[in-house]
Coordinates of N, CA and C in Angstrom, one line a residue:
M1 N 128.2 87.2 96.2 CA 127.6 86.4 97.2 C 126.3 85.7 96.6
S2 N 126.2 84.5 96.8 CA 125.1 83.8 96.2 C 123.9 83.6 97.2
E3 N 122.7 83.5 96.6 CA 121.5 83.3 97.5 C 121.5 81.9 98.0
P4 N 120.9 81.7 99.2 CA 120.7 80.3 99.7 C 119.8 79.5 98.8
A5 N 120.0 78.2 98.8 CA 119.2 77.3 97.9 C 117.7 77.5 98.3
G6 N 116.9 77.7 97.2 CA 115.5 77.8 97.4 C 115.0 79.2 97.7
A7 N 115.9 80.2 97.8 CA 115.6 81.6 98.1 C 115.1 82.2 96.8
P8 N 114.1 83.2 97.0 CA 113.6 83.9 95.8 C 114.7 84.7 95.1
Q9 N 114.7 84.7 93.8 CA 115.8 85.4 93.1 C 115.4 86.9 92.8
T10 N 114.1 87.2 92.8 CA 113.7 88.5 92.5 C 112.6 88.9 93.4
M11 N 112.3 90.2 93.4 CA 111.2 90.7 94.2 C 109.9 90.2 93.7
V12 N 109.7 90.0 92.4 CA 108.5 89.4 91.8 C 108.3 88.0 92.3
E13 N 109.3 87.2 92.3 CA 109.2 85.9 92.9 C 108.8 85.9 94.4
A14 N 109.4 86.8 95.1 CA 109.1 86.9 96.5 C 107.6 87.3 96.7
E15 N 107.1 88.3 95.9 CA 105.7 88.7 96.0 C 104.8 87.5 95.6
A16 N 105.2 86.7 94.6 CA 104.4 85.6 94.2 C 104.3 84.6 95.3
E17 N 105.4 84.3 96.0 CA 105.4 83.4 97.1 C 104.5 83.9 98.3
L18 N 104.6 85.2 98.5 CA 103.8 85.8 99.6 C 102.3 85.7 99.2
A19 N 102.0 85.9 98.0 CA 100.6 85.8 97.5 C 100.0 84.4 97.7
E20 N 100.8 83.4 97.7 CA 100.3 82.0 97.9 C 100.1 81.7 99.3
L21 N 100.6 82.4 100.2 CA 100.4 82.2 101.7 C 98.9 82.4 102.0
D22 N 98.3 81.5 102.8 CA 97.0 81.7 103.3 C 97.0 82.3 104.7
V23 N 96.9 83.6 104.8 CA 96.9 84.3 106.1 C 95.7 85.2 106.1
D24 N 95.4 85.7 107.3 CA 94.3 86.5 107.5 C 94.6 88.0 107.3
T25 N 95.3 88.3 106.2 CA 95.5 89.7 105.9 C 94.3 90.3 105.2
P26 N 94.1 91.6 105.3 CA 93.0 92.2 104.6 C 93.3 92.2 103.1
Q27 N 92.2 92.0 102.3 CA 92.4 92.1 100.9 C 92.0 93.4 100.3
V28 N 91.2 94.2 101.0 CA 90.8 95.5 100.6 C 91.2 96.6 101.6
G29 N 91.8 97.6 101.1 CA 92.1 98.7 102.0 C 91.1 99.8 101.8
I30 N 90.5 100.4 102.8 CA 89.6 101.5 102.8 C 90.3 102.7 103.4
V31 N 90.5 103.7 102.6 CA 91.1 104.9 103.1 C 90.3 106.1 102.9
M32 N 90.4 107.0 103.8 CA 89.6 108.3 103.7 C 90.5 109.4 104.2
G33 N 90.2 110.6 103.8 CA 91.0 111.8 104.1 C 90.8 112.4 105.5
S34 N 89.7 112.1 106.1 CA 89.4 112.7 107.4 C 88.5 111.7 108.2
K35 N 88.6 111.8 109.5 CA 87.8 111.0 110.4 C 86.3 111.3 110.2
S36 N 86.0 112.6 109.8 CA 84.6 112.9 109.6 C 84.0 112.2 108.4
D37 N 84.8 111.6 107.5 CA 84.4 110.8 106.4 C 83.9 109.4 106.8
L38 N 84.2 109.0 108.0 CA 84.0 107.6 108.5 C 82.5 107.2 108.3
P39 N 81.5 108.0 108.8 CA 80.1 107.5 108.6 C 79.7 107.3 107.1
A40 N 80.3 108.0 106.2 CA 80.0 107.8 104.8 C 80.7 106.6 104.2
M41 N 81.8 106.2 104.8 CA 82.6 105.1 104.3 C 82.3 103.8 105.0
E42 N 81.6 103.8 106.1 CA 81.3 102.6 106.9 C 80.5 101.6 106.0
P43 N 79.6 102.0 105.1 CA 78.9 101.0 104.4 C 79.8 100.1 103.5
A44 N 80.9 100.6 103.1 CA 81.9 99.8 102.4 C 82.4 98.7 103.3
E45 N 82.8 99.0 104.5 CA 83.3 98.0 105.4 C 82.3 97.0 105.7
H46 N 81.0 97.4 106.0 CA 79.9 96.5 106.3 C 79.7 95.6 105.1
E47 N 79.6 96.1 103.9 CA 79.4 95.2 102.8 C 80.5 94.2 102.6
L48 N 81.7 94.6 102.7 CA 82.8 93.6 102.6 C 82.8 92.6 103.7
T49 N 82.5 93.0 104.9 CA 82.4 92.1 106.0 C 81.3 91.0 105.8
E50 N 80.2 91.5 105.3 CA 79.0 90.6 105.1 C 79.4 89.6 104.0
R51 N 80.3 90.0 103.1 CA 80.7 89.0 102.0 C 81.9 88.2 102.4
G52 N 82.3 88.3 103.6 CA 83.5 87.5 104.1 C 84.8 88.0 103.5
I53 N 84.9 89.3 103.1 CA 86.1 89.8 102.6 C 86.8 90.7 103.7
R54 N 88.0 90.3 104.0 CA 88.7 91.0 105.0 C 89.2 92.4 104.5
C55 N 89.0 93.4 105.3 CA 89.4 94.8 105.0 C 90.0 95.5 106.1
E56 N 90.7 96.6 105.8 CA 91.3 97.5 106.9 C 90.8 98.9 106.5
V57 N 90.7 99.7 107.6 CA 90.2 101.1 107.4 C 91.3 102.0 108.0
R58 N 91.7 103.0 107.2 CA 92.7 104.0 107.6 C 92.3 105.4 107.2
V59 N 92.7 106.3 108.0 CA 92.4 107.7 107.8 C 93.8 108.4 107.5
M60 N 93.9 109.0 106.3 CA 95.1 109.7 105.9 C 94.8 110.7 104.8
S61 N 95.3 111.9 105.0 CA 95.0 113.0 104.1 C 96.1 113.1 103.0
A62 N 95.6 113.2 101.7 CA 96.6 113.4 100.6 C 97.2 114.8 100.7
H63 N 96.6 115.7 101.4 CA 97.1 117.1 101.5 C 98.0 117.3 102.7
R64 N 97.5 116.7 103.9 CA 98.3 116.9 105.1 C 99.3 115.9 105.4
E65 N 99.2 114.7 104.8 CA 100.1 113.6 105.0 C 100.5 112.9 103.7
P66 N 101.0 113.6 102.8 CA 101.3 113.0 101.5 C 102.2 111.8 101.5
D67 N 103.2 111.9 102.4 CA 104.2 110.8 102.5 C 103.6 109.6 103.1
K68 N 102.7 109.7 104.0 CA 102.0 108.6 104.6 C 101.1 107.9 103.6
V69 N 100.4 108.7 102.8 CA 99.5 108.1 101.7 C 100.4 107.4 100.7
A70 N 101.5 108.0 100.3 CA 102.4 107.3 99.3 C 102.9 106.0 99.8
D71 N 103.4 106.0 101.1 CA 103.9 104.8 101.7 C 102.9 103.7 101.8
Y72 N 101.7 104.1 102.2 CA 100.6 103.1 102.2 C 100.3 102.5 100.9
A73 N 100.2 103.3 99.9 CA 99.9 102.8 98.5 C 101.0 102.0 98.0
R74 N 102.3 102.4 98.2 CA 103.4 101.6 97.6 C 103.5 100.2 98.3
N75 N 103.1 100.1 99.5 CA 103.3 98.9 100.3 C 102.1 98.0 100.4
A76 N 101.0 98.5 99.9 CA 99.7 97.8 100.0 C 99.7 96.4 99.4
R77 N 100.2 96.2 98.2 CA 100.3 94.9 97.6 C 101.1 93.9 98.4
M78 N 102.2 94.4 98.8 CA 103.1 93.5 99.6 C 102.5 93.0 100.9
R79 N 101.6 93.8 101.4 CA 100.9 93.4 102.7 C 99.6 92.6 102.4
G80 N 99.3 92.3 101.1 CA 98.2 91.4 100.8 C 96.9 92.2 100.3
I81 N 97.0 93.5 100.3 CA 95.9 94.3 99.7 C 95.8 94.0 98.2
R82 N 94.6 93.9 97.7 CA 94.4 93.6 96.3 C 93.6 94.7 95.6
V83 N 92.8 95.5 96.4 CA 92.0 96.6 95.9 C 92.0 97.7 97.0
I84 N 92.0 98.9 96.6 CA 91.9 100.0 97.5 C 90.7 100.9 97.2
I85 N 89.9 101.1 98.2 CA 88.8 102.0 98.1 C 89.2 103.3 98.8
A86 N 89.1 104.5 98.1 CA 89.5 105.7 98.6 C 88.4 106.8 98.6
G87 N 88.0 107.2 99.7 CA 86.9 108.2 99.8 C 87.4 109.6 100.2
A88 N 87.0 110.6 99.4 CA 87.4 111.9 99.7 C 86.4 112.9 99.2
G89 N 86.3 114.1 99.8 CA 85.4 115.1 99.4 C 86.2 116.3 98.8
L90 N 85.5 117.3 98.4 CA 86.0 118.6 97.9 C 86.9 118.3 96.7
S91 N 88.2 118.6 96.8 CA 89.1 118.3 95.7 C 89.4 116.9 95.5
A92 N 89.0 116.0 96.4 CA 89.1 114.6 96.3 C 90.4 114.1 95.7
A93 N 91.5 114.5 96.3 CA 92.8 114.2 95.8 C 93.2 112.7 96.2
L94 N 92.7 112.2 97.3 CA 93.2 110.9 97.8 C 93.1 109.8 96.8
P95 N 92.0 109.6 96.1 CA 92.0 108.4 95.1 C 93.1 108.5 94.1
G96 N 93.3 109.7 93.5 CA 94.4 109.9 92.5 C 95.8 109.7 93.0
V97 N 96.0 110.2 94.2 CA 97.3 110.1 94.8 C 97.6 108.6 95.1
V98 N 96.6 107.9 95.6 CA 96.8 106.5 95.9 C 97.1 105.7 94.6
A99 N 96.4 106.0 93.5 CA 96.5 105.4 92.2 C 97.9 105.8 91.6
A100 N 98.4 106.9 91.9 CA 99.7 107.3 91.4 C 100.9 106.6 92.0
H101 N 100.6 106.0 93.2 CA 101.7 105.3 93.9 C 101.5 103.8 94.0
S102 N 100.5 103.3 93.3 CA 100.2 101.8 93.3 C 99.7 101.4 92.0
D103 N 100.0 100.1 91.7 CA 99.4 99.5 90.5 C 98.1 98.7 90.8
L104 N 97.7 98.8 92.0 CA 96.4 98.1 92.4 C 95.2 98.8 91.9
P105 N 94.1 98.1 91.7 CA 92.9 98.8 91.3 C 92.5 99.8 92.5
V106 N 92.1 101.0 92.1 CA 91.7 102.0 93.1 C 90.2 102.4 92.7
I107 N 89.4 102.4 93.7 CA 88.0 102.8 93.5 C 87.8 104.1 94.3
G108 N 87.4 105.1 93.7 CA 87.2 106.4 94.3 C 85.7 106.6 94.7
V109 N 85.5 107.1 95.9 CA 84.2 107.4 96.4 C 84.2 108.9 96.7
P110 N 83.5 109.7 95.8 CA 83.4 111.1 96.0 C 82.4 111.3 97.2
L111 N 82.8 112.2 98.1 CA 82.1 112.4 99.3 C 81.6 113.8 99.4
T112 N 80.4 114.0 100.0 CA 79.9 115.3 100.2 C 80.4 115.8 101.6
S113 N 80.3 117.1 101.8 CA 80.6 117.7 103.1 C 79.8 119.0 103.2
R114 N 79.9 119.7 104.3 CA 79.1 120.9 104.5 C 79.6 122.0 103.5
T115 N 80.8 121.9 103.0 CA 81.4 122.9 102.1 C 81.4 122.4 100.6
S116 N 80.8 121.3 100.4 CA 80.8 120.7 99.0 C 80.1 121.7 98.0
V117 N 80.4 121.6 96.8 CA 79.8 122.3 95.7 C 78.8 121.4 95.0
A118 N 77.6 121.9 94.9 CA 76.5 121.2 94.2 C 76.3 119.8 94.6
G119 N 76.3 119.6 95.9 CA 76.0 118.3 96.5 C 77.0 117.2 96.2
G120 N 78.3 117.6 96.1 CA 79.4 116.7 95.9 C 79.9 116.7 94.5
L121 N 79.4 117.5 93.6 CA 79.8 117.5 92.2 C 81.3 117.8 92.1
D122 N 81.8 118.7 93.0 CA 83.3 118.9 93.0 C 84.1 117.7 93.2
A123 N 83.7 116.9 94.2 CA 84.4 115.6 94.5 C 84.2 114.6 93.4
L124 N 83.0 114.5 92.8 CA 82.7 113.6 91.7 C 83.6 113.9 90.5
L125 N 83.7 115.1 90.1 CA 84.5 115.5 88.9 C 86.0 115.3 89.2
A126 N 86.4 115.6 90.4 CA 87.8 115.4 90.8 C 88.2 113.9 90.8
T127 N 87.3 113.1 91.2 CA 87.6 111.6 91.2 C 87.5 111.0 89.8
A128 N 86.6 111.5 89.0 CA 86.4 110.9 87.7 C 87.4 111.3 86.7
Q129 N 87.9 112.5 86.8 CA 88.8 113.1 85.8 C 90.3 113.0 86.1
M130 N 90.7 111.7 86.1 CA 92.1 111.5 86.3 C 92.9 111.6 85.0
P131 N 94.2 112.0 85.1 CA 95.0 112.1 83.9 C 95.3 110.7 83.4
P132 N 95.7 110.7 82.1 CA 96.1 109.4 81.5 C 97.2 108.7 82.3
G133 N 97.0 107.4 82.4 CA 98.0 106.6 83.2 C 97.7 106.5 84.7
V134 N 96.7 107.2 85.2 CA 96.4 107.1 86.6 C 94.9 106.8 86.7
P135 N 94.6 105.5 86.4 CA 93.2 105.2 86.4 C 92.6 105.1 87.9
V136 N 91.4 105.6 88.0 CA 90.6 105.5 89.2 C 89.2 105.2 88.8
A137 N 88.6 104.0 89.3 CA 87.2 103.8 89.1 C 86.4 104.7 90.0
C138 N 85.3 105.1 89.6 CA 84.5 106.1 90.4 C 83.1 105.7 90.5
V139 N 82.6 105.6 91.8 CA 81.2 105.3 92.0 C 80.5 106.6 92.3
G140 N 79.2 106.5 92.6 CA 78.4 107.7 92.8 C 78.7 108.4 94.1
V141 N 78.3 109.6 94.2 CA 78.6 110.4 95.4 C 78.0 109.7 96.7
D142 N 78.9 109.6 97.7 CA 78.6 109.0 99.0 C 78.1 107.5 98.8
N143 N 78.5 106.8 97.8 CA 78.1 105.5 97.6 C 79.2 104.5 97.8
A144 N 79.7 104.5 99.1 CA 80.7 103.5 99.5 C 80.3 102.1 99.3
R145 N 79.1 101.8 99.5 CA 78.6 100.4 99.4 C 78.9 99.9 98.0
N146 N 78.6 100.7 97.0 CA 78.8 100.3 95.6 C 80.3 100.1 95.4
A147 N 81.1 100.9 96.0 CA 82.6 100.7 95.9 C 83.0 99.3 96.4
A148 N 82.4 98.9 97.5 CA 82.6 97.5 98.1 C 82.1 96.4 97.2
V149 N 81.0 96.6 96.6 CA 80.4 95.6 95.6 C 81.4 95.5 94.4
L150 N 81.9 96.6 93.9 CA 82.8 96.6 92.8 C 84.1 95.9 93.2
A151 N 84.6 96.2 94.4 CA 85.8 95.6 94.9 C 85.6 94.1 95.0
A152 N 84.5 93.6 95.5 CA 84.2 92.2 95.5 C 84.2 91.6 94.2
R153 N 83.7 92.3 93.2 CA 83.7 91.7 91.8 C 85.1 91.7 91.2
I154 N 85.9 92.7 91.5 CA 87.3 92.7 91.1 C 88.0 91.5 91.7
L155 N 87.8 91.2 93.0 CA 88.5 90.1 93.7 C 88.0 88.7 93.1
S156 N 86.8 88.7 92.6 CA 86.3 87.4 92.1 C 86.9 87.0 90.7
I157 N 87.6 87.9 90.1 CA 88.2 87.6 88.8 C 89.3 86.6 88.9

């Protein structure tokens, strides 16, 4: 069965055509492992909004909802997302899991919590120490604003 005239021949061509559409889709995804992380991650949303960069905010746990996280990461590019900011505390698995399921740039924000070790050192090390082939940029502990500034710089390339 042949494709209709003018129809994309591959998924790559289809994604390229979608990327050219000028729609109001978010360019940055902001994800966090828990609703309690929202106050620490809000500065990223505010910074992006002030810069005129559309973003979306989602709560999903790499431990409690691994399929939801994987699905989000796999489909982010197709929905127009170009950078993902992932905030997580303690074992900080979320940034790495997102990076494992997407080829988009992922910026990890290590977060503190009442049970953090050494003021968030546990999350910082977990975010920064990714295995080869699973890159995650890492900003300072609780520094979601810097993650947004880095996302804006990535988008300007």
